[in-house]
Amino acid sequence: MNPIADWMNKNPALARLTALPRPVLLGLGAALVAVLVVASLWMREPEYKTLFSNVESRDGGAIVSVLNQRNVPYKFADNGNTILVPADQVYTLRLQLAEQGLPRGGSVGFELLDKPQFGASQFTEQVTYQRALEGELARSVEGLQPVKSARVHLAIPRQSLFVRDREAPTASVLVTLYPSRSLSEAQVSAITWLVSSSVPKLNAENVSIVDQDGRLLSNPGGEAGLDSTRRNFISDIEQRTTQRILTLLNPIVGPGNVRAQVSANVDFSQREQTSEVYKPNETPGTAAVRSKQTSDSLQNGVNPPEGVPGALSNQAPANATAPIQTAPANPPAPGAANNGANAAGAAQNTTLGTSSAAHGSARNDATVNYEVDRTISHVKHELGTLQRLSVAVVVNYRDKDGEPKPLDPAEIDNINALVKQAMGYSAERGDTLSVVNSEFTSQEPVVKPWEDPVYRDLALQIGKVLLILAVLFFIWRSVIRPIVQGFANAQVERVKNEAHLETMREQRRQDELRQSEMNRYEENLDTARELAQRDPRAVAMVLRSWMDPKNAKS
């Protein structure tokens, strides 16, 4: 028996399908091929991502023209404001379009002044110039890497003839940053000085910078960057100390087995100190003489007493004494003055006495002022003095025979000594150090399946296949199956009708045959009757011959 016929007999649906007319089978085959081709093209269609959004009509036309020249497929979204291109060509196209200056954006610059308007008023010219200046500043700000777009607003008051009535101009800058981007304080300060330097008589403290979230980025008062400088200074100390510690410990305990944190306490107070120091007085022979005054007098004879009796002038002079050099027991206090003559410091005075002879008198007076040594020092302490370092170090257990075990106390002591050397430990400064040996718990970040791009792409492909199968099943159930069943039922009905008609025909032929046999029997019976009536003797002989056993055996 034919195996193909047996397989078709075991699959009645296929048998019914093959029983359809040839045009219907060709149409179903063509439809199935078309569906498969469309499904394969849909699955092979590249994923589209945003090339540019919020594109103006002028820039959109230029971008589409470039895409058509490069035969790059594209789509529109958001009512034509967003251009979508294949995901694998997004960054390449952005660089290529940026090379051509696309998109140019909506800001206008000094090109507004390329077409002068004759008959325009002074106010119109001033507004046009201000618009051009704002556009040029916005383009300059957009040149920064984190800035997606920028808008600059200038408030330039009219200058008055009176100086006291004049007002300084102000400026406001609105920046739209790229996602996950931010401006550092140095960049904010750069934008501030860029804008203030581009507008006459505009101070940096009159420039306000705001981002798309409404946060004020500039620091009023013109002190932008001071706090960041201090933070950067502290962070630099902490990072360099941490790096020195890790550089020493990583070769010992292995990379990833040590964690270090450093906290620096820095004093940013500004102090100035002025001191004035006086040294002890030196000996007269080596001291510097500031001033010297001498007075000499000589008498050869003794004059008689004169004057009013009883007065001191009539008394005889005192006995002569040797010159005595005296020095103050205690040095003068710093800053003191002798009789107001020395304003810088005290002076040492030496006075010589009076001498007289037997036959006359002689007098010699001398006053010597010596300089007092003085040291004036002016010290300005450095800004940012490290006052204290606090270091914490955690070392992982060591793997021995597949099991984590703590380090030996000797190794911990060695690590402690190395860290002290690396951080520049100073007990006088009050530095603290803590070294702990503990086991690290490895906690790898768990990525949820629906957040993993690989699983999402796989799920998307499976979803596409299931969607195609669902569409094919729906088309089979709702369109193809009813058609096939209709044709199959019609074929079965036709076969049944043909079989019924054939049965009826056979029955009719049987009836006709039976009728014809009955008619022939009747005819034979009539013939026998007629023959018996005409020749009874012959009939009797025939019957006798039938009834004779010998004739029956023969």
mmCIF file of N, CA, C and O in Angstrom, residues 185-186 189 219 222-233 268 270 383:
data_model
loop_
_atom_site.group_PDB
_atom_site.id
_atom_site.type_symbol
_atom_site.label_atom_id
_atom_site.label_comp_id
_atom_site.label_asym_id
_atom_site.label_seq_id
_atom_site.Cartn_x
_atom_site.Cartn_y
_atom_site.Cartn_z
ATOM 1 N N GLU A 185 31.872 73.744 40.366
ATOM 2 C CA GLU A 185 31.915 75.147 40.753
ATOM 3 C C GLU A 185 32.917 75.923 39.915
ATOM 4 O O GLU A 185 32.731 77.120 39.670
ATOM 5 N N ALA A 186 33.969 75.255 39.467
ATOM 6 C CA ALA A 186 34.918 75.926 38.577
ATOM 7 C C ALA A 186 34.260 76.277 37.241
ATOM 8 O O ALA A 186 34.469 77.369 36.696
ATOM 9 N N SER A 189 31.886 79.167 37.830
ATOM 10 C CA SER A 189 32.662 80.402 37.910
ATOM 11 C C SER A 189 33.151 80.839 36.535
ATOM 12 O O SER A 189 33.169 82.035 36.216
ATOM 13 N N ASN A 219 27.117 81.531 43.199
ATOM 14 C CA ASN A 219 27.167 81.925 44.594
ATOM 15 C C ASN A 219 27.172 83.438 44.671
ATOM 16 O O ASN A 219 28.131 84.080 44.237
ATOM 17 N N GLY A 222 30.231 87.057 44.860
ATOM 18 C CA GLY A 222 31.513 86.975 44.177
ATOM 19 C C GLY A 222 32.525 86.087 44.847
ATOM 20 O O GLY A 222 33.714 86.182 44.588
ATOM 21 N N GLU A 223 32.111 85.189 45.765
ATOM 22 C CA GLU A 223 33.040 84.293 46.442
ATOM 23 C C GLU A 223 32.916 82.867 45.931
ATOM 24 O O GLU A 223 33.171 81.911 46.640
ATOM 25 N N ALA A 224 32.445 82.729 44.712
ATOM 26 C CA ALA A 224 32.314 81.389 44.147
ATOM 27 C C ALA A 224 33.680 80.760 43.980
ATOM 28 O O ALA A 224 34.629 81.374 43.512
ATOM 29 N N GLY A 225 33.782 79.532 44.395
ATOM 30 C CA GLY A 225 35.028 78.798 44.261
ATOM 31 C C GLY A 225 35.838 78.725 45.531
ATOM 32 O O GLY A 225 36.740 77.911 45.636
ATOM 33 N N LEU A 226 35.561 79.593 46.551
ATOM 34 C CA LEU A 226 36.343 79.538 47.779
ATOM 35 C C LEU A 226 36.061 78.267 48.555
ATOM 36 O O LEU A 226 36.973 77.563 48.984
ATOM 37 N N ASP A 227 34.767 77.940 48.720
ATOM 38 C CA ASP A 227 34.426 76.718 49.436
ATOM 39 C C ASP A 227 34.907 75.491 48.680
ATOM 40 O O ASP A 227 35.376 74.522 49.275
ATOM 41 N N SER A 228 34.791 75.514 47.375
ATOM 42 C CA SER A 228 35.244 74.369 46.586
ATOM 43 C C SER A 228 36.753 74.197 46.694
ATOM 44 O O SER A 228 37.267 73.079 46.712
ATOM 45 N N THR A 229 37.480 75.311 46.778
ATOM 46 C CA THR A 229 38.927 75.208 46.926
ATOM 47 C C THR A 229 39.294 74.542 48.238
ATOM 48 O O THR A 229 40.197 73.692 48.300
ATOM 49 N N ARG A 230 38.592 74.899 49.294
ATOM 50 C CA ARG A 230 38.861 74.270 50.586
ATOM 51 C C ARG A 230 38.515 72.785 50.554
ATOM 52 O O ARG A 230 39.282 71.944 51.050
ATOM 53 N N ARG A 231 37.350 72.468 49.987
ATOM 54 C CA ARG A 231 36.969 71.051 49.902
ATOM 55 C C ARG A 231 37.962 70.269 49.060
ATOM 56 O O ARG A 231 38.309 69.134 49.388
ATOM 57 N N ASN A 232 38.393 70.858 47.942
ATOM 58 C CA ASN A 232 39.364 70.166 47.091
ATOM 59 C C ASN A 232 40.694 69.978 47.814
ATOM 60 O O ASN A 232 41.364 68.961 47.644
ATOM 61 N N PHE A 233 41.068 70.955 48.640
ATOM 62 C CA PHE A 233 42.320 70.837 49.391
ATOM 63 C C PHE A 233 42.239 69.689 50.392
ATOM 64 O O PHE A 233 43.152 68.860 50.496
ATOM 65 N N PHE A 268 41.635 76.564 58.450
ATOM 66 C CA PHE A 268 41.713 77.567 57.393
ATOM 67 C C PHE A 268 41.665 78.992 57.952
ATOM 68 O O PHE A 268 41.473 79.942 57.194
ATOM 69 N N GLN A 270 42.951 82.534 59.246
ATOM 70 C CA GLN A 270 44.083 83.387 58.905
ATOM 71 C C GLN A 270 44.546 84.122 60.159
ATOM 72 O O GLN A 270 43.759 84.796 60.824
ATOM 73 N N LEU A 383 47.645 79.655 55.193
ATOM 74 C CA LEU A 383 46.234 79.300 55.149
ATOM 75 C C LEU A 383 46.083 77.802 54.864
ATOM 76 O O LEU A 383 46.616 77.296 53.883
#
